[in-house]
Short mmCIF file of C-alpha atoms and ligand atoms in Angstrom, two decimals:
data_model
loop_
_atom_site.label_atom_id
_atom_site.label_comp_id
_atom_site.label_asym_id
_atom_site.label_seq_id
_atom_site.Cartn_x
_atom_site.Cartn_y
_atom_site.Cartn_z
CA MET A 1 37.66 78.39 198.56
CA PHE A 2 37.26 74.64 198.85
CA SER A 3 33.95 72.36 199.17
CA ASP A 4 34.00 69.90 201.96
CA GLU A 5 34.68 67.18 199.49
CA GLU A 6 38.02 69.22 198.29
CA LEU A 7 39.15 69.48 202.12
CA LEU A 8 38.64 66.02 202.74
CA ARG A 9 40.13 64.92 199.09
CA TYR A 10 43.23 66.83 199.87
CA SER A 11 43.28 66.53 203.78
CA ARG A 12 46.85 64.55 203.85
CA GLN A 13 48.60 67.80 202.21
CA ILE A 14 46.39 70.68 204.22
CA LEU A 15 47.34 68.72 207.22
CA MET A 16 51.02 69.28 206.59
CA PRO A 17 52.16 72.71 208.65
CA GLY A 18 53.51 75.13 206.17
CA PHE A 19 51.75 73.80 203.15
CA ASP A 20 48.17 73.91 204.69
CA ILE A 21 44.97 75.68 202.88
CA ASP A 22 47.35 78.19 201.57
CA GLY A 23 49.51 75.95 199.43
CA GLN A 24 46.32 73.82 198.23
CA GLN A 25 44.88 77.22 197.04
CA LYS A 26 48.07 77.38 195.13
CA LEU A 27 47.82 74.28 193.32
CA LYS A 28 44.19 74.80 192.70
CA SER A 29 45.29 78.15 191.06
CA ALA A 30 47.95 76.65 188.95
CA ARG A 31 47.85 75.70 184.94
CA VAL A 32 50.44 73.12 184.20
CA LEU A 33 51.32 72.30 180.66
CA ILE A 34 52.49 68.68 180.27
CA ILE A 35 54.58 68.14 177.01
CA GLY A 36 54.38 64.31 176.27
CA ALA A 37 52.16 61.66 177.84
CA GLY A 38 54.14 58.82 177.87
CA SER A 39 56.73 57.26 180.53
CA LEU A 40 57.10 60.70 182.28
CA GLY A 41 53.88 62.16 181.63
CA CYS A 42 52.08 59.29 182.91
CA PRO A 43 53.04 59.66 186.53
CA VAL A 44 53.60 63.42 186.31
CA ALA A 45 49.83 63.74 185.31
CA LEU A 46 48.65 61.34 187.75
CA TYR A 47 50.29 62.86 190.70
CA LEU A 48 49.72 66.65 189.78
CA GLY A 49 45.77 65.66 189.02
CA SER A 50 45.35 63.66 191.98
CA ALA A 51 47.35 66.30 194.35
CA GLY A 52 44.83 68.77 193.22
CA VAL A 53 46.38 71.00 190.46
CA GLY A 54 43.49 73.08 188.97
CA HIS A 55 44.23 72.69 185.39
CA LEU A 56 46.33 70.59 183.34
CA THR A 57 46.92 70.69 179.65
CA LEU A 58 48.28 67.21 178.40
CA VAL A 59 50.15 67.15 174.95
CA ASP A 60 50.91 64.19 172.74
CA ASP A 61 50.23 63.17 169.31
CA ASP A 62 51.18 59.40 169.62
CA VAL A 63 48.35 56.53 170.12
CA ILE A 64 49.06 53.82 172.88
CA GLU A 65 50.94 50.74 171.56
CA LEU A 66 51.78 47.50 173.29
CA ALA A 67 55.55 48.19 174.07
CA ASN A 68 54.41 51.21 175.92
CA LEU A 69 52.43 49.34 178.43
CA GLN A 70 55.69 47.95 180.23
CA ARG A 71 56.18 51.24 181.60
CA GLN A 72 53.64 54.13 180.82
CA ILE A 73 51.45 53.46 183.92
CA GLY A 74 48.20 55.62 182.83
CA PHE A 75 47.20 53.11 180.17
CA GLU A 76 45.59 49.73 179.84
CA LEU A 77 45.69 46.86 177.22
CA ALA A 78 42.22 47.73 175.90
CA GLN A 79 43.38 51.04 174.69
CA LEU A 80 45.81 50.03 172.28
CA GLY A 81 45.46 52.43 169.22
CA GLU A 82 43.79 55.06 171.25
CA SER A 83 45.69 58.66 171.81
CA LYS A 84 47.77 59.05 174.75
CA ALA A 85 46.73 62.50 175.64
CA GLU A 86 43.17 61.42 175.59
CA MET A 87 43.40 58.13 177.60
CA LEU A 88 45.85 59.83 180.24
CA ALA A 89 43.31 62.80 180.38
CA ASP A 90 40.47 60.12 181.17
CA ARG A 91 42.44 58.49 183.66
CA VAL A 92 43.22 61.60 185.72
CA ARG A 93 39.49 62.59 185.56
CA ARG A 94 38.47 59.30 186.92
CA ILE A 95 40.93 59.74 189.98
CA ASN A 96 40.04 63.32 190.09
CA PRO A 97 36.97 64.97 188.38
CA LEU A 98 37.33 68.12 190.49
CA ILE A 99 40.25 69.83 188.16
CA SER A 100 40.02 70.61 184.57
CA ILE A 101 42.13 69.00 181.91
CA ALA A 102 42.52 69.89 178.39
CA THR A 103 44.13 67.62 175.62
CA VAL A 104 46.06 68.65 172.52
CA ASN A 105 46.20 65.66 170.10
CA GLN A 106 49.01 66.86 167.71
CA ARG A 107 52.35 67.65 166.75
CA LEU A 108 53.36 71.11 167.67
CA VAL A 109 54.97 73.91 166.19
CA ASP A 110 57.03 76.94 167.84
CA ASP A 111 53.77 79.38 167.37
CA ASP A 112 51.84 76.61 169.34
CA PHE A 113 54.60 76.13 171.87
CA ASN A 114 54.53 80.03 172.43
CA ARG A 115 50.95 80.17 172.67
CA LEU A 116 50.41 77.26 175.21
CA VAL A 117 53.50 78.35 177.25
CA LYS A 118 52.15 81.56 177.68
CA GLU A 119 49.00 80.45 179.38
CA ALA A 120 50.80 78.28 181.89
CA SER A 121 52.20 78.81 185.29
CA LEU A 122 54.69 76.05 184.44
CA VAL A 123 55.81 73.62 182.08
CA MET A 124 56.78 69.84 182.41
CA ASP A 125 59.32 68.28 179.66
CA CYS A 126 58.16 64.77 179.34
CA THR A 127 59.28 64.30 175.93
CA ASP A 128 61.91 61.93 174.21
CA ASN A 129 63.08 64.19 171.53
CA PHE A 130 65.54 67.03 171.26
CA ASP A 131 63.62 69.19 168.87
CA THR A 132 60.78 69.45 170.92
CA ARG A 133 62.93 70.10 174.06
CA PHE A 134 64.80 72.84 172.32
CA ALA A 135 61.65 74.61 171.12
CA LEU A 136 59.84 74.38 174.32
CA ASN A 137 63.08 75.85 176.28
CA ARG A 138 62.93 78.92 173.88
CA ALA A 139 59.23 79.47 174.40
CA CYS A 140 59.60 78.91 178.25
CA VAL A 141 62.67 81.46 178.46
CA ALA A 142 60.91 83.98 176.17
CA ALA A 143 57.78 83.86 178.38
CA LYS A 144 59.65 83.48 181.64
CA VAL A 145 57.63 80.43 182.59
CA PRO A 146 59.67 77.79 184.55
CA LEU A 147 60.53 74.32 182.55
CA ILE A 148 60.66 71.00 184.84
CA SER A 149 62.90 68.96 182.51
CA GLY A 150 63.32 65.08 182.80
CA ALA A 151 64.82 62.42 180.83
CA ALA A 152 65.21 58.57 181.40
CA ILE A 153 66.95 56.15 179.02
CA ARG A 154 68.38 52.46 180.08
CA GLY A 155 69.07 52.69 183.63
CA GLU A 156 69.89 56.46 183.77
CA GLY A 157 67.76 59.43 184.43
CA GLN A 158 68.13 63.20 185.17
CA VAL A 159 65.89 65.98 186.21
CA SER A 160 66.36 69.79 186.74
CA VAL A 161 64.53 73.14 186.94
CA TYR A 162 64.92 76.00 184.67
CA ASP A 163 63.52 79.28 186.00
CA GLN A 164 64.31 82.56 184.09
CA ARG A 165 62.45 84.27 186.92
CA VAL A 166 65.58 83.62 188.96
CA ALA A 167 68.41 85.46 188.43
CA GLY A 168 71.49 83.40 187.40
CA SER A 169 69.21 80.44 186.46
CA PRO A 170 70.52 78.53 183.29
CA CYS A 171 68.29 77.63 180.61
CA TYR A 172 68.09 74.18 178.96
CA HIS A 173 70.27 75.24 176.15
CA CYS A 174 72.87 76.37 178.43
CA LEU A 175 73.36 72.66 179.23
CA TYR A 176 73.07 70.95 175.70
CA SER A 177 73.99 72.73 172.54
CA GLU A 178 71.44 71.99 169.62
CA GLN A 179 74.15 70.74 167.47
CA GLY A 180 75.58 66.97 167.66
CA ASN A 181 73.02 65.70 169.95
CA GLU A 182 72.04 62.39 168.72
CA ASP A 183 68.16 61.72 169.33
CA LEU A 184 68.70 58.50 171.48
CA ASN A 185 65.16 57.28 172.91
CA CYS A 186 63.76 54.37 174.45
CA SER A 187 62.83 52.65 171.36
CA GLU A 188 66.50 52.02 170.35
CA ALA A 189 68.48 52.24 173.62
CA GLY A 190 65.74 50.59 175.95
CA VAL A 191 64.57 51.65 179.36
CA ILE A 192 63.66 49.68 182.69
CA ALA A 193 60.29 50.24 183.97
CA PRO A 194 60.22 51.74 187.31
CA LEU A 195 63.14 54.48 186.30
CA VAL A 196 60.46 56.68 184.56
CA GLY A 197 58.17 56.54 187.60
CA MET A 198 61.11 57.70 189.69
CA ILE A 199 62.09 60.45 187.35
CA GLY A 200 58.32 61.42 186.85
CA SER A 201 57.84 61.54 190.44
CA VAL A 202 60.87 63.90 191.04
CA GLN A 203 59.32 66.16 188.27
CA ALA A 204 55.92 66.31 189.81
CA MET A 205 57.38 67.01 193.23
CA GLU A 206 59.18 69.95 191.72
CA ALA A 207 56.20 71.14 190.17
CA ILE A 208 54.44 71.48 193.50
CA LYS A 209 57.66 72.91 195.27
CA LEU A 210 57.46 75.59 192.70
CA ILE A 211 53.97 76.02 192.74
CA SER A 212 53.68 76.32 196.38
CA GLY A 213 56.77 78.15 197.26
CA ILE A 214 57.82 75.71 199.78
CA GLY A 215 61.31 73.90 199.64
CA SER A 216 64.42 74.38 197.39
CA PRO A 217 64.07 73.70 193.92
CA LEU A 218 66.45 71.99 191.53
CA ILE A 219 67.31 75.56 189.73
CA GLY A 220 70.89 75.61 188.61
CA ARG A 221 71.25 71.71 189.70
CA LEU A 222 71.13 68.74 187.53
CA LEU A 223 70.36 65.55 189.26
CA ILE A 224 71.44 62.38 187.79
CA LEU A 225 70.26 59.04 188.85
CA ASP A 226 72.13 55.60 188.07
CA ALA A 227 69.19 53.37 188.92
CA TRP A 228 71.41 50.09 188.63
CA GLN A 229 73.65 51.38 191.29
CA MET A 230 71.10 53.51 193.01
CA HIS A 231 73.24 56.39 193.09
CA TRP A 232 71.98 60.28 192.73
CA ARG A 233 74.60 62.53 191.62
CA GLU A 234 74.29 66.40 191.73
CA MET A 235 75.87 68.66 189.37
CA LYS A 236 75.60 72.53 189.52
CA LEU A 237 74.54 73.98 186.39
CA ALA A 238 75.82 77.64 185.55
CA LYS A 239 74.19 79.89 183.13
CA ASP A 240 76.13 80.50 179.90
CA PRO A 241 76.63 84.08 179.17
CA ALA A 242 77.03 83.58 175.61
CA CYS A 243 73.98 81.25 175.37
CA PRO A 244 71.91 82.13 172.34
CA VAL A 245 68.76 81.37 174.16
CA CYS A 246 68.99 83.19 177.39
CA GLY A 247 72.08 85.10 177.15
CA THR A 248 72.53 88.91 177.25
CA GLY A 249 75.29 88.91 174.41
ZN1 LIG B 1 70.59 79.40 178.18
#
């Protein structure tokens, strides 16, 4: 059920035939776990919170630094040294006080991932390191909770959706083996500001699609963006039958 305030606040979504009250109700009932409250986590949390996802959990153990402000659009100069998870949660609450938001302000280990993922309807991978991505993928495969993974570096980005509820869906490990991946991140390679907004927005859109059941999600498809050429490419992703995480063998 929605209050008059909610009906007005979400009216531009509810107006859309096909989305309607039913789609909005599904958003309200959803619990989204967002791992990383930085470049991708900011647009993801801002859009999912403003769109009316009922519960968000923001996880990040970092504090805000001056070099973050170039692209991490949830933060302000006055917040340097403050917790990213807390400040992003505050920002989303100031936009939409009608949803609930929890924060986790520490680095997670496998048990934490398993516990948090089990409580979630879906998980947003907004991190910049491979160890966390692989741990998150293992937890999502085990709990059959969909994972929406985004990455952005220099002028290149990619997004895909991994959903073990769908037969034949690959997992993140099917695409990347845990060996031999250098942990290249923005602090070493650089990143152009609006790129993270583009990739984060695609992740948020995919989340709304999965939650509402509308449209065709990016399952089994990897979307790759070359922002300098403004060229989107789509690669088909197949499940690896020998995958140690999601494979049957
Ligand atoms: Zn796999």
